[in-house]
Structure formats: C-alpha cells, structure tokens
Coordinates of C-alpha atoms and ligand atoms in Angstrom, one line a residue:
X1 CA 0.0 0.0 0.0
X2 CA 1.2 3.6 -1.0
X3 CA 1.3 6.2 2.0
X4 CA 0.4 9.6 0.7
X5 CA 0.2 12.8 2.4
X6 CA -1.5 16.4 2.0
X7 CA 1.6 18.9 2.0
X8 CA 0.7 22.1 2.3
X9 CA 3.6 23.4 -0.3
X10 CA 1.9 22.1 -2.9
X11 CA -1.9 22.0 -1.5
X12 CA -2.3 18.2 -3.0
X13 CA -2.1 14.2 -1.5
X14 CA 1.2 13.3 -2.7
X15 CA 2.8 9.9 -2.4
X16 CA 5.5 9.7 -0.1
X17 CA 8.9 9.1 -0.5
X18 CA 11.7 10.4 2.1
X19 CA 14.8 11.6 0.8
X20 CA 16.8 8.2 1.5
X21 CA 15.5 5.0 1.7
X22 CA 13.4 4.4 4.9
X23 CA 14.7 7.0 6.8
X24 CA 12.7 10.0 7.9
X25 CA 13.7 13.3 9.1
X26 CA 10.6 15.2 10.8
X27 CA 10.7 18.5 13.0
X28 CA 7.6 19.5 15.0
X29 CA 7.9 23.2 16.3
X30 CA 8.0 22.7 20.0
X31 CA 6.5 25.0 22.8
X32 CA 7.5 28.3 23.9
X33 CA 8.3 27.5 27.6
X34 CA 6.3 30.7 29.8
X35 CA 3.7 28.7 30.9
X36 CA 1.6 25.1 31.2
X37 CA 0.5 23.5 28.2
X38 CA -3.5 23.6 27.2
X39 CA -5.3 21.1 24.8
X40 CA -5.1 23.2 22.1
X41 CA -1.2 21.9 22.3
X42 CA -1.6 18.9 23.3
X43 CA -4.0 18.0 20.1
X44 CA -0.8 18.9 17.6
X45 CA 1.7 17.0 19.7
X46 CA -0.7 14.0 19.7
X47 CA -1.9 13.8 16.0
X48 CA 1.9 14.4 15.1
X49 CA 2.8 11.0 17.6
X50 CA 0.0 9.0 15.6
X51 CA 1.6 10.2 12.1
X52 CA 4.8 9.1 13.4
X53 CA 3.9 6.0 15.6
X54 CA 2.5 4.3 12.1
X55 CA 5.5 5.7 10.4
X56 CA 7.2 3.1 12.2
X57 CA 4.5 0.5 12.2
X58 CA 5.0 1.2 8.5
X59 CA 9.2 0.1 8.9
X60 CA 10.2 4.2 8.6
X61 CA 13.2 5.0 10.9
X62 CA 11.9 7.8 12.0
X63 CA 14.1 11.0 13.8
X64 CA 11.5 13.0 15.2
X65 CA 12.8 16.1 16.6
X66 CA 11.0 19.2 18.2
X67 CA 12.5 22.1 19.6
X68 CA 12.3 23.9 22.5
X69 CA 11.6 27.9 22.4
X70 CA 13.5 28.8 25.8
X71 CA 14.0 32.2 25.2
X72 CA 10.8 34.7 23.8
X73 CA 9.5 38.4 24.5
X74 CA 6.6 36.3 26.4
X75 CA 9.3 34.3 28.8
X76 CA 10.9 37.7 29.6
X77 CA 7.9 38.9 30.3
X78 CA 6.2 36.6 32.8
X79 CA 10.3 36.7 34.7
X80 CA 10.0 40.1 34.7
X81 CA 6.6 40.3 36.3
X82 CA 7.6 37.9 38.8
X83 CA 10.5 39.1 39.3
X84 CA 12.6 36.0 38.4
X85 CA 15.1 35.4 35.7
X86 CA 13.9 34.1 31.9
X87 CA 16.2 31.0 32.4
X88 CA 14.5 30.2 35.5
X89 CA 10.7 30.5 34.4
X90 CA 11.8 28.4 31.0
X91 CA 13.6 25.6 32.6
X92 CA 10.2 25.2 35.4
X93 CA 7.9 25.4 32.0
X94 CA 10.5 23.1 30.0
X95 CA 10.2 20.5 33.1
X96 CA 6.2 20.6 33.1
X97 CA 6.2 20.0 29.7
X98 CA 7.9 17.3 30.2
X99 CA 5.4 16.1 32.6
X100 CA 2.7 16.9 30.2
X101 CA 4.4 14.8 27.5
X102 CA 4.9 11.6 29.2
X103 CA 1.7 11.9 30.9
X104 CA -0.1 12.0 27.4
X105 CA 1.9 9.2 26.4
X106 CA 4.1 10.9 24.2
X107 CA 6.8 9.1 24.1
X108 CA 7.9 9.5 20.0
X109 CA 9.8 12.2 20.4
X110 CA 13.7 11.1 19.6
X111 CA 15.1 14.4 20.4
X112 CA 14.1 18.0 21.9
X113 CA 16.5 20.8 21.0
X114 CA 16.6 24.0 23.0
X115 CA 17.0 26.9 21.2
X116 CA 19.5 28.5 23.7
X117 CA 22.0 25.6 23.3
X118 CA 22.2 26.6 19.4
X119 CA 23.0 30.0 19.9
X120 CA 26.9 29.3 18.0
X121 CA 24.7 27.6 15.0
X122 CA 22.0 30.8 14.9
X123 CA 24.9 33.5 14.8
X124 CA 26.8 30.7 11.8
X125 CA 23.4 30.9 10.1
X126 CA 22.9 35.0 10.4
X127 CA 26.0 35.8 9.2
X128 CA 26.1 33.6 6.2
X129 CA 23.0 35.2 4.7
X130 CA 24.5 39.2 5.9
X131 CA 27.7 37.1 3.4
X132 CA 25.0 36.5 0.7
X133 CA 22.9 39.9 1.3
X134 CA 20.0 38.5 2.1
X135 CA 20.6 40.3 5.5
X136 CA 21.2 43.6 7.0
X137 CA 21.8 45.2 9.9
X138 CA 19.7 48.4 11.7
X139 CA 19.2 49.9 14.8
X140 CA 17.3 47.5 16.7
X141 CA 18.5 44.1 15.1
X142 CA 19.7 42.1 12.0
X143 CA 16.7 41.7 9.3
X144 CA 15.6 39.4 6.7
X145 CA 15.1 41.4 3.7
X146 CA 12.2 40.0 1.8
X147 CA 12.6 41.5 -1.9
X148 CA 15.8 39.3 -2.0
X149 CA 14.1 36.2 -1.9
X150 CA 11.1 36.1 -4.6
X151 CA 9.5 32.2 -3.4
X152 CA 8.0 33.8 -0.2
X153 CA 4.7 33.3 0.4
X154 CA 5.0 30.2 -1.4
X155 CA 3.7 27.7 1.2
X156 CA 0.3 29.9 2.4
X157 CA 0.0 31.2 -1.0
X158 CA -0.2 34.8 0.4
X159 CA 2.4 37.2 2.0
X160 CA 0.1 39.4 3.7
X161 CA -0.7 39.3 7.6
X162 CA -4.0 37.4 8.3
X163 CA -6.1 36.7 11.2
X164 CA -5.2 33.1 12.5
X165 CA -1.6 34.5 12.1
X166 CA 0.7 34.4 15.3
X167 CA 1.1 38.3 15.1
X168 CA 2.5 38.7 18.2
X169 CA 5.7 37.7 16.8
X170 CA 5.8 40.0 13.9
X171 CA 8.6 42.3 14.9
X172 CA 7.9 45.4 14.0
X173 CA 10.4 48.5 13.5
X174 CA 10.5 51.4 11.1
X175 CA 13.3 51.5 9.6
X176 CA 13.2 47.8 8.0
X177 CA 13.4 47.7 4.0
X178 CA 10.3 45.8 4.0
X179 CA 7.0 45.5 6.4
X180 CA 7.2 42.2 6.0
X181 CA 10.8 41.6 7.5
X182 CA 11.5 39.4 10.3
X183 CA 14.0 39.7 12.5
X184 CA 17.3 37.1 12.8
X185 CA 19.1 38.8 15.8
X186 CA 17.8 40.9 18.3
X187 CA 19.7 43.8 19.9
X188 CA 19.2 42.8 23.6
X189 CA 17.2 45.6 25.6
X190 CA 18.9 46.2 29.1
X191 CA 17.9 43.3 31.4
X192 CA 17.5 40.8 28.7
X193 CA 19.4 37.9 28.1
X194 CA 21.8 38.7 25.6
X195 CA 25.4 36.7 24.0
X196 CA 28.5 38.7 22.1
X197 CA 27.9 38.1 18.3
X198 CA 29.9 39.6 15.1
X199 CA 27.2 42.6 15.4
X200 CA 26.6 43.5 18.4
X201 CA 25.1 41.4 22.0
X202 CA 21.7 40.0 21.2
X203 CA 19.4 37.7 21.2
X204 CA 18.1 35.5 18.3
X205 CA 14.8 35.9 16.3
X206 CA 12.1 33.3 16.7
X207 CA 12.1 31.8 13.0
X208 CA 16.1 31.0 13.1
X209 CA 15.9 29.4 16.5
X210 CA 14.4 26.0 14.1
X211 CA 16.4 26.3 10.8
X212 CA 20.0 26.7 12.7
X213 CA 18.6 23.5 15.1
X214 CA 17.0 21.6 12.4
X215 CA 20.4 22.6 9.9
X216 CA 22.6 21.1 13.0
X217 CA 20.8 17.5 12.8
X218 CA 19.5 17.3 9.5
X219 CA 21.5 19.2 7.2
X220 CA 19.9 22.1 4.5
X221 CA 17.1 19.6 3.6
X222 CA 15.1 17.2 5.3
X223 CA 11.8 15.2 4.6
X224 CA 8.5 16.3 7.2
X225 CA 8.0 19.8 9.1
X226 CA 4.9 19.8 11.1
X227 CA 3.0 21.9 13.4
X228 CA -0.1 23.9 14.2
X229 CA -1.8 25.7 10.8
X230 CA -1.3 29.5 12.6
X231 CA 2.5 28.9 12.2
X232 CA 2.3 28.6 8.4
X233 CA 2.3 32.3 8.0
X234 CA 4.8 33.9 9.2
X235 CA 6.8 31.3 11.1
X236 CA 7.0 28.2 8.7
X237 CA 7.7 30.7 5.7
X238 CA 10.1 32.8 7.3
X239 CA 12.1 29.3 7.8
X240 CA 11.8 28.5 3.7
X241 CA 13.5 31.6 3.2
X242 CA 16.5 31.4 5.9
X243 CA 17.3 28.3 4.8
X244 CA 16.6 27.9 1.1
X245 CA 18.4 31.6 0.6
X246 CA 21.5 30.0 3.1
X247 CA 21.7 26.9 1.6
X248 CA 20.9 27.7 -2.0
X249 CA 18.7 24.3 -2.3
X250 CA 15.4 23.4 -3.0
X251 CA 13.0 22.5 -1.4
X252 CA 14.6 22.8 2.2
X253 CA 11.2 21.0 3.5
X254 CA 9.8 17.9 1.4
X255 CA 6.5 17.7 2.7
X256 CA 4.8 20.0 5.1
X257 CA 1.8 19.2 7.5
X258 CA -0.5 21.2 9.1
X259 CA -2.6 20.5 12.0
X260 CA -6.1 22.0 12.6
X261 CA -7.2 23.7 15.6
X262 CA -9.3 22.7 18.6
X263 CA -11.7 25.2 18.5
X264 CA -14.0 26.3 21.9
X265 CA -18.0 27.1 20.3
X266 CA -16.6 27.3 16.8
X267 CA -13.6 29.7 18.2
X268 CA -9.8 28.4 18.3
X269 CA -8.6 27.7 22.2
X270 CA -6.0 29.8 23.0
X271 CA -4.3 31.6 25.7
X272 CA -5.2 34.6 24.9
X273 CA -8.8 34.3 24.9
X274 CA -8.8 32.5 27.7
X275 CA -11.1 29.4 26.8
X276 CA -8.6 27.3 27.5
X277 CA -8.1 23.6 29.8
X278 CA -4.8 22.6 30.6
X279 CA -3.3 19.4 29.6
X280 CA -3.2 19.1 33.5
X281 CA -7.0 19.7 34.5
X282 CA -8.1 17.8 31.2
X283 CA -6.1 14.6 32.7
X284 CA -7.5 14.9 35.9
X285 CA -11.3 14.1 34.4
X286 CA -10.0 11.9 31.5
X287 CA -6.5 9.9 31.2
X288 CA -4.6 10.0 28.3
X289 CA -5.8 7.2 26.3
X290 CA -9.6 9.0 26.3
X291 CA -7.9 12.4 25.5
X292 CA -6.3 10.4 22.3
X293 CA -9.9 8.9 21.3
X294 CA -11.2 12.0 21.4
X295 CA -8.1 13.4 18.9
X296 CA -8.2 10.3 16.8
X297 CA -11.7 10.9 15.9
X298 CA -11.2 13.5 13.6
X299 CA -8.6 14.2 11.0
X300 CA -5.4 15.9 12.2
X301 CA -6.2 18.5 9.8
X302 CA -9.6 19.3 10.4
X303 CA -10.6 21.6 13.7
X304 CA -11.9 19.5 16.7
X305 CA -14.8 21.3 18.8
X306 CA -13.8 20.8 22.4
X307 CA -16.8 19.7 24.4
X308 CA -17.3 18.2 27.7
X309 CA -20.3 15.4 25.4
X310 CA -17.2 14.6 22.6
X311 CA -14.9 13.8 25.7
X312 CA -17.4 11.8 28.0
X313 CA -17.9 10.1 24.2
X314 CA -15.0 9.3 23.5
X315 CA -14.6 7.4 26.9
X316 CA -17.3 5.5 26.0
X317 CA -16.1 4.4 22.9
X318 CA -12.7 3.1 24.8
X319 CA -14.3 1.0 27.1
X320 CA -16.3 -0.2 24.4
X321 CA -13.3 -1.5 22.9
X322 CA -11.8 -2.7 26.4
X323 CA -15.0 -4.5 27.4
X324 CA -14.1 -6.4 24.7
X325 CA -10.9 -7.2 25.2
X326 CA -12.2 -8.2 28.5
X327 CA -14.7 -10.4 27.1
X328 CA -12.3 -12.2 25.1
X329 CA -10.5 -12.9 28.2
X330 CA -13.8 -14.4 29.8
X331 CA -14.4 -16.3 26.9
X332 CA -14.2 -20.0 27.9
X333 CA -11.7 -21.4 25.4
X334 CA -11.6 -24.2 23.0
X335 CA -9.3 -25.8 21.2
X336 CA -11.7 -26.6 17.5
X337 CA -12.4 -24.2 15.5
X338 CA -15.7 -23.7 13.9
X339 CA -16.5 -22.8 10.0
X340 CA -17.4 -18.9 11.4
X341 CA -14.1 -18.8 13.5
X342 CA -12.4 -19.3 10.2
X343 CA -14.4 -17.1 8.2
X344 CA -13.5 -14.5 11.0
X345 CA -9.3 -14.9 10.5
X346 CA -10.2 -13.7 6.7
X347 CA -12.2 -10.8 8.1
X348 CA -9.3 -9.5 10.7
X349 CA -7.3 -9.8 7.5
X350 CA -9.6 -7.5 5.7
X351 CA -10.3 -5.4 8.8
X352 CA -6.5 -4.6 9.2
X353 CA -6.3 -3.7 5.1
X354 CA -8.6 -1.5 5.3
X355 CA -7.1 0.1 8.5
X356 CA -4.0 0.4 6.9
X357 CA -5.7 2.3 3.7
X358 CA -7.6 4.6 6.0
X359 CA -4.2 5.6 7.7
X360 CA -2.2 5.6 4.5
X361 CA -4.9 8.1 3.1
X362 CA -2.9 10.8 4.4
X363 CA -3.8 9.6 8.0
X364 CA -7.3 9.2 8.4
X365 CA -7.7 7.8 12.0
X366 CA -11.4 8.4 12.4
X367 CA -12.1 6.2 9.8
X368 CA -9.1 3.6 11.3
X369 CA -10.8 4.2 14.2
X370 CA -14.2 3.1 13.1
X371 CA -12.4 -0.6 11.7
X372 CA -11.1 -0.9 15.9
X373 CA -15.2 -0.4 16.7
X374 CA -16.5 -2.7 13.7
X375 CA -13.7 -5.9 14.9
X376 CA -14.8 -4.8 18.4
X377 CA -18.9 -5.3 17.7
X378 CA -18.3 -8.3 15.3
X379 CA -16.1 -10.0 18.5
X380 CA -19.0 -9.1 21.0
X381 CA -21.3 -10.5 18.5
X382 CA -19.5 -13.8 17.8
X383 CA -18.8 -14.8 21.2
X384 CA -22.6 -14.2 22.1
X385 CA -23.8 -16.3 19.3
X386 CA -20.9 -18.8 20.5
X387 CA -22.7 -19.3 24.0
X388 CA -19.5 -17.5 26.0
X389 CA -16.9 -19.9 23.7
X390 CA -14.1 -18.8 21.5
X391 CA -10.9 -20.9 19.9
X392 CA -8.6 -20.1 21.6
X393 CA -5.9 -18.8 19.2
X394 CA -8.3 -16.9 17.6
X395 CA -9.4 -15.0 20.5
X396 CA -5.2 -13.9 21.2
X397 CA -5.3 -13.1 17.5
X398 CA -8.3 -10.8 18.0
X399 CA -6.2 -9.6 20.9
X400 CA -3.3 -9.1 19.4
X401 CA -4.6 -7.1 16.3
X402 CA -6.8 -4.5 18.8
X403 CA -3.2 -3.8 20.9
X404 CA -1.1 -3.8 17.7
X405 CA -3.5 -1.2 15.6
X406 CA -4.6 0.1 19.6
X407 CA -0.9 1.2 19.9
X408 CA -0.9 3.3 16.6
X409 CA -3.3 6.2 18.5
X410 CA -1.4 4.6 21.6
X411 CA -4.5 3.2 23.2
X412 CA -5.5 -0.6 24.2
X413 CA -2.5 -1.1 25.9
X414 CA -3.4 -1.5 29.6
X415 CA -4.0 -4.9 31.6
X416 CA -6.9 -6.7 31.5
X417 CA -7.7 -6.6 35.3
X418 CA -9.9 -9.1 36.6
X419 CA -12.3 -7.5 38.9
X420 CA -11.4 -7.5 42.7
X421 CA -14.7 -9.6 44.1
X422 CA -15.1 -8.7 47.4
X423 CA -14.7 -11.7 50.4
X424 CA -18.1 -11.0 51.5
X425 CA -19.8 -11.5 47.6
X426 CA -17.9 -14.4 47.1
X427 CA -19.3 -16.2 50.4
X428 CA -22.9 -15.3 49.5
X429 CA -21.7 -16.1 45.9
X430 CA -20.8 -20.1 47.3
X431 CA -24.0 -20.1 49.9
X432 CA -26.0 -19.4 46.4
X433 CA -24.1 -22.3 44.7
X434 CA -24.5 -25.0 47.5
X435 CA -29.0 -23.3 47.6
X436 CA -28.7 -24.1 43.3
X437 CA -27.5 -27.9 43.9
X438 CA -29.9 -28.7 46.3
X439 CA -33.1 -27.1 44.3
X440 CA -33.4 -24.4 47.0
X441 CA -34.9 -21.6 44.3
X442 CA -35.9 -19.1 46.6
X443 CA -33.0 -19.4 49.3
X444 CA -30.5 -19.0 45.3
X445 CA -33.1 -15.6 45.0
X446 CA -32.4 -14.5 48.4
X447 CA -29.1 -14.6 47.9
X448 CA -28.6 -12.9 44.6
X449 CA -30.9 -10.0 46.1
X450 CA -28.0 -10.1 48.8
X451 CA -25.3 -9.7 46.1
X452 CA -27.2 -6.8 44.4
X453 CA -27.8 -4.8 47.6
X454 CA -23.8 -4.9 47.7
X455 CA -23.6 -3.7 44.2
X456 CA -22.9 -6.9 42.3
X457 CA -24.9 -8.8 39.7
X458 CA -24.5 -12.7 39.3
X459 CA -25.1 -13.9 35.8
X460 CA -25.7 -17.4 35.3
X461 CA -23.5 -19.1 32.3
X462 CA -22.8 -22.6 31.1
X463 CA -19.3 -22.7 33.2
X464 CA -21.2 -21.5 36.0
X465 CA -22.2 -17.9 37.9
X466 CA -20.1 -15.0 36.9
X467 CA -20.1 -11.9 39.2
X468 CA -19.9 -8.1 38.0
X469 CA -19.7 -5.0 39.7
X470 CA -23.9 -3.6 38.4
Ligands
LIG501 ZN1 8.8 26.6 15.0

C-alpha cells in the first residue's frame, strides 16, 4: 500500500517518498516555555505522535525532533513580572512539559532541541545570509530582507498578515526595508538575556531558532516539518526563506503538514482568549488514552470542537473496545475451530487492510478508528452467538490485532484486570451455589438479592455464575 500525504507546499495528497530510503527526518515546532501547556497543544503534539507511531508500524526509521523555544519576549515577560530570571521561568515550563508529554503518552519524540543551546549555530546561520545579502543590519536588530528572496509566500500562498496569524511575533520597526521583515538577531534591551555576536550582544529571532537547530541534525534539507496551521504564515515561511536563501537548495522541506485547531463554540482555544483547559485539569477528568480517542476521531487536519459530550464520548467508545478485550478474556476457550471462527481470520485480515488504507490516506484515523469499533462489535457478536466460547488462538489473534492497531493512536494497551470480588460477595456467591445444587430456588433468590444490595450482579453461564460490579 502507497502512503500519501497532503503537504501544504503544494496543497495536494502526494505519495510519499523520504529523501533516503526508509529513513525520515521530521521537526515538529515545539513549545515556547512561559507557561503550562492547554489542549489546544496537546492536540498537535498527539496527531503528530500517531503520524509518526504508524511511520514506524510502516518500517520508517523515523528522527522525530522538536524544539524547545526557551527564550521569547513572552518568557521575559512573565520573569519580569515575577521578578525572576527568563532561564528560570523556562527551565520550570521546560520540566512541566515534560510532565505533560509523558503523561499524554508521548513518548515519539527522539530528540528535543533548546533553542538557547544553538545560539553558536544561529549567529553561523545569520552571518552567512548578511555574506550573501540577504541580510542587513539596523538599529534594533539584524533583518531578513524579503525583496531578496522572490519564493515567499509560497507555502500559504499569500504574503500578507492574516487573522489566524501568530502576530505577536511579527517584529515590527521602522526602519526595515520591508514591512514584512523578520527579524534574525535581536539587539538585547537592558535586562535581557543577551550573547556577544559579530554585530553587536543579542538575542536570536524566533524563525532561526528551528532552521540553525533543524540545519545542525538534518543538514539544508530534510523530509517532514509539522506543526499547528497558525505557524504557516509567518513562522514556517520565514524558515523557507532562511534556509533555502542559506543553503541555496530546493525545497529545504519535502513535505509540510498542518494540524487543525481545537476550536471552543466554533472559536480556536487559546491563551489569549482564555477558553482554555490545561493538559493538566483535562487529565485529571480523562486519562490519556480518552484524551487520544477524542483526537483520533477526527482528521489531524480538520478543527476538533472541544466539548465536555465529545470527551465523555470518546470514553465510551474506549471502554467499548476494552469490554471487549475483557470479554475475550472471559471467553471459555476451546481448542476446535468452527466454520465462522475461520471465516472470522479472513475478516481481521480485511479489517487490518482497510485500517492500513484509511491511515495511509494521508492519515485518516477516524475512519481507522471506526475498523477498531466494527472488529470490536463483530467480537461481542461472535462470542454471544458462540454461547460465552471462543478458539482459543483466535481469540489472542483478535487480541493481538486491537493492541497492535490500539498502539498506533497509543491506546488498548493496559491490563486486562480481573475485577477485585469482594470476600463477603464471594461467600454469599458459594452459599448461592451449594441453595442451586440442592433445588433451593428461593433461598438461590435471596441470595442474589444479597449480592445486588452490595452492588454486584450474578449472571448465570454454562461454566457457571459469573459476578460483576452492576
Ligand atoms: Zn517553529
């Protein structure tokens, strides 16, 4: 099967090949440490595991880097008003999310580059394009001069500011050539963190902070560059141009993805508008593998409406699929197999197909999702026509296909626990038994109504009662 992917360069599903062989190079911009992570995050960093986790399912060796923004007007900022130093607020919000990462099960990530321990690579990269003239030097910093470089605006198709944008990092002065200039190197204010450069002592733009990392590890041209939709324009084109004007080579990014946004009531959720939840609060009503249910079920590049009803959803839907796991356990297992059990191998066959073609349709995991529910109801359904009885290598090859297609959206891949029956059930439970053998129907009665008043159910099947909590 042919993966293909929408890049957003060229606005079309292309099929894709890396640069070399299996191997794929992929950067994810990375968070700009001033403060805790909300969902809004946490829905790019997720959808971008689940593109890479079937990367590797696929056989890709995949280098997934991200970096760290550790230093930003918005981490002096929050120091400032707290009167603490920017190293100090980035390294706390560096270590949270962290926390926030591993919690959500991230765990993809082969790298994480912080943009301060590249400052030597950022001045290498600024100076070669003042060598080439793409650069030039004014009061307040070193600019990009856009009229040199006549491909920008070639990934959003535009080169004009728009709403979405992340305009709070436009840096605006009035003496720059061109309004859309971005800056490369900042002329440190007093108080601000600052390193000796050929120029003068400074600090480095936002957009060079990723080229000079991603240059560092991947060389002039790599294969994926991923991240929210907002950072198309400016960020993501202000990175074509460092790099393609540096390097000279085309294109410096083979394919480019885009993530939608979660959106509040139709509105993106963001920290500036305040309709924001925390990766933090959000775990502490749902865990992780809920919170990447609720992601998988729509396309990475659509917006997601966050709702309270599409999370309590979604954790239906996982213990929809753990109930069956669970009743698979249950199952009482046999060793023949009947003409449906084998008529069921060719379906997981087909089932797994077509979860492949969903996911290699330029990842489509609501759709791969909806094969995980179909196997799921089709299981249920077999082992209730079966009377409770499954063969028993079916039933770990049912098993083994929800984990191994679970683990793609990293979900299905805690214990089966048995349920902890409580001492007191289980005597009533045995008092019921020894009531059954000897044809004592309404002392068995008593005692279920016993059981239920303690929260359990007792189900009667052909191996005998089975207890649940009601
Ligand atoms: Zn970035």
């Amino acid at each position: 099967m042919v993966l293909k992917v929408f890049n957003t360069l060229t606005r079309k599903k292309e099929v894709f090949k890396p640069m070399k062989g299996k191997e794929v190079k992929m950067f994810v911009c990375g968070p700009t440490v001033y403060d805790f992570s909300h969902l809004g995050h946490a829905k790019t960093y997720i959808q971008f595991d689940f593109i890479v986790r079937y990367l590797r399912y696929k056989g890709y060796k995949v280098f997934f880097l991200m970096n760290i923004t550790d230093l930003d007007d918005k981490i002096i900022e929050r120091a400032q008003k707290e009167g603490s130093t920017p190293e100090a607020i980035a390294r706390r919000f560096e270590e949270e999310f962290y926390k926030d990462m591993e919690a959500l099960g991230i765990s993809s990530v082969s790298k994480y580059a912080r943009a301060t321990d590249y400052i030597k690579e950022i001045i290498s990269q600024v100076e070669r394009l003042m060598e080439k003239g793409y650069a030039y030097e004014i009061e307040d910093g070193i600019y990009f001069d856009l009229s040199k470089f006549k491909d920008y605006g070639k990934l959003s198709g535009r080169t004009t500011l728009e709403a979405e944008d992340a305009v709070s990092r436009i840096d605006e002065s009035v003496n720059k050539r061109n309004k859309g200039d971005f800056c490369l190197w900042k002329r440190s204010k007093p108080n601000e963190p600052k390193w000796p450069s050929p120029w003068f002592e400074g600090r480095p733009g936002w957009h060079i902070e990723d080229t000079a990392i991603t240059e560092a590890h991947f060389g002039p041209q790599y294969d994926i560059h991923g991240g929210a939709r907002d950072l198309i324009f400016p960020h993501h084109e202000a990175e074509i141009a460092q790099m393609e004007s540096i390097s000279g080579k085309k294109p410096f990014v083979k394919y480019w993805l885009h993530t939608g946004f979660l959106t509040v009531e139709g509105r993106k959720m963001a920290k500036s508008l305040g309709n924001f939840v925390t990766i933090r609060d959000a775990l502490k009503k749902y865990d992780a593998e809920t919170l990447r249910i609720f992601f998988a079920s729509s396309h990475y590049r659509s917006p997601i409406d966050y709702s309270e009803k599409s999370l309590e959803q979604a954790k239906i839907n996982l213990e929809k699929l753990y109930n069956t796991l669970e009743n698979l356990q249950e199952a009482k297992k046999r060793k023949e197999l009947t003409k449906e059990e084998k008529d069921f191998k060719l379906f997981i066959k087909e089932c797994k197909k077509k979860f492949e073609s969903f996911m290699d349709d330029d990842f489509n995991t609501p759709k791969a999702l909806s094969c995980l529910y179909e196997l799921s109801s089709k299981t249920n359904a077999l082992i209730d026509k079966q009377k409770g009885e499954i063969n028993k290598k079916l039933s770990e090859e049912i098993a083994k296909t929800f984990r191994e297609l679970g683990n793609i959206f990293g979900v299905l891949q805690k214990e089966i626990k048995k349920e902890e029956i409580p001492k007191e059930v289980q005597e009533l439970l045995e008092k019921r038994e020894e009531a059954r053998k000897k044809k004592d129907w309404k002392l068995a009665d008593e005692l279920r109504e016993k059981i239920k008043e303690l929260g359990y159910k007792v189900e009667d099947t052909e191996e005998g009662p089975r207890v649940k909590k009601a």
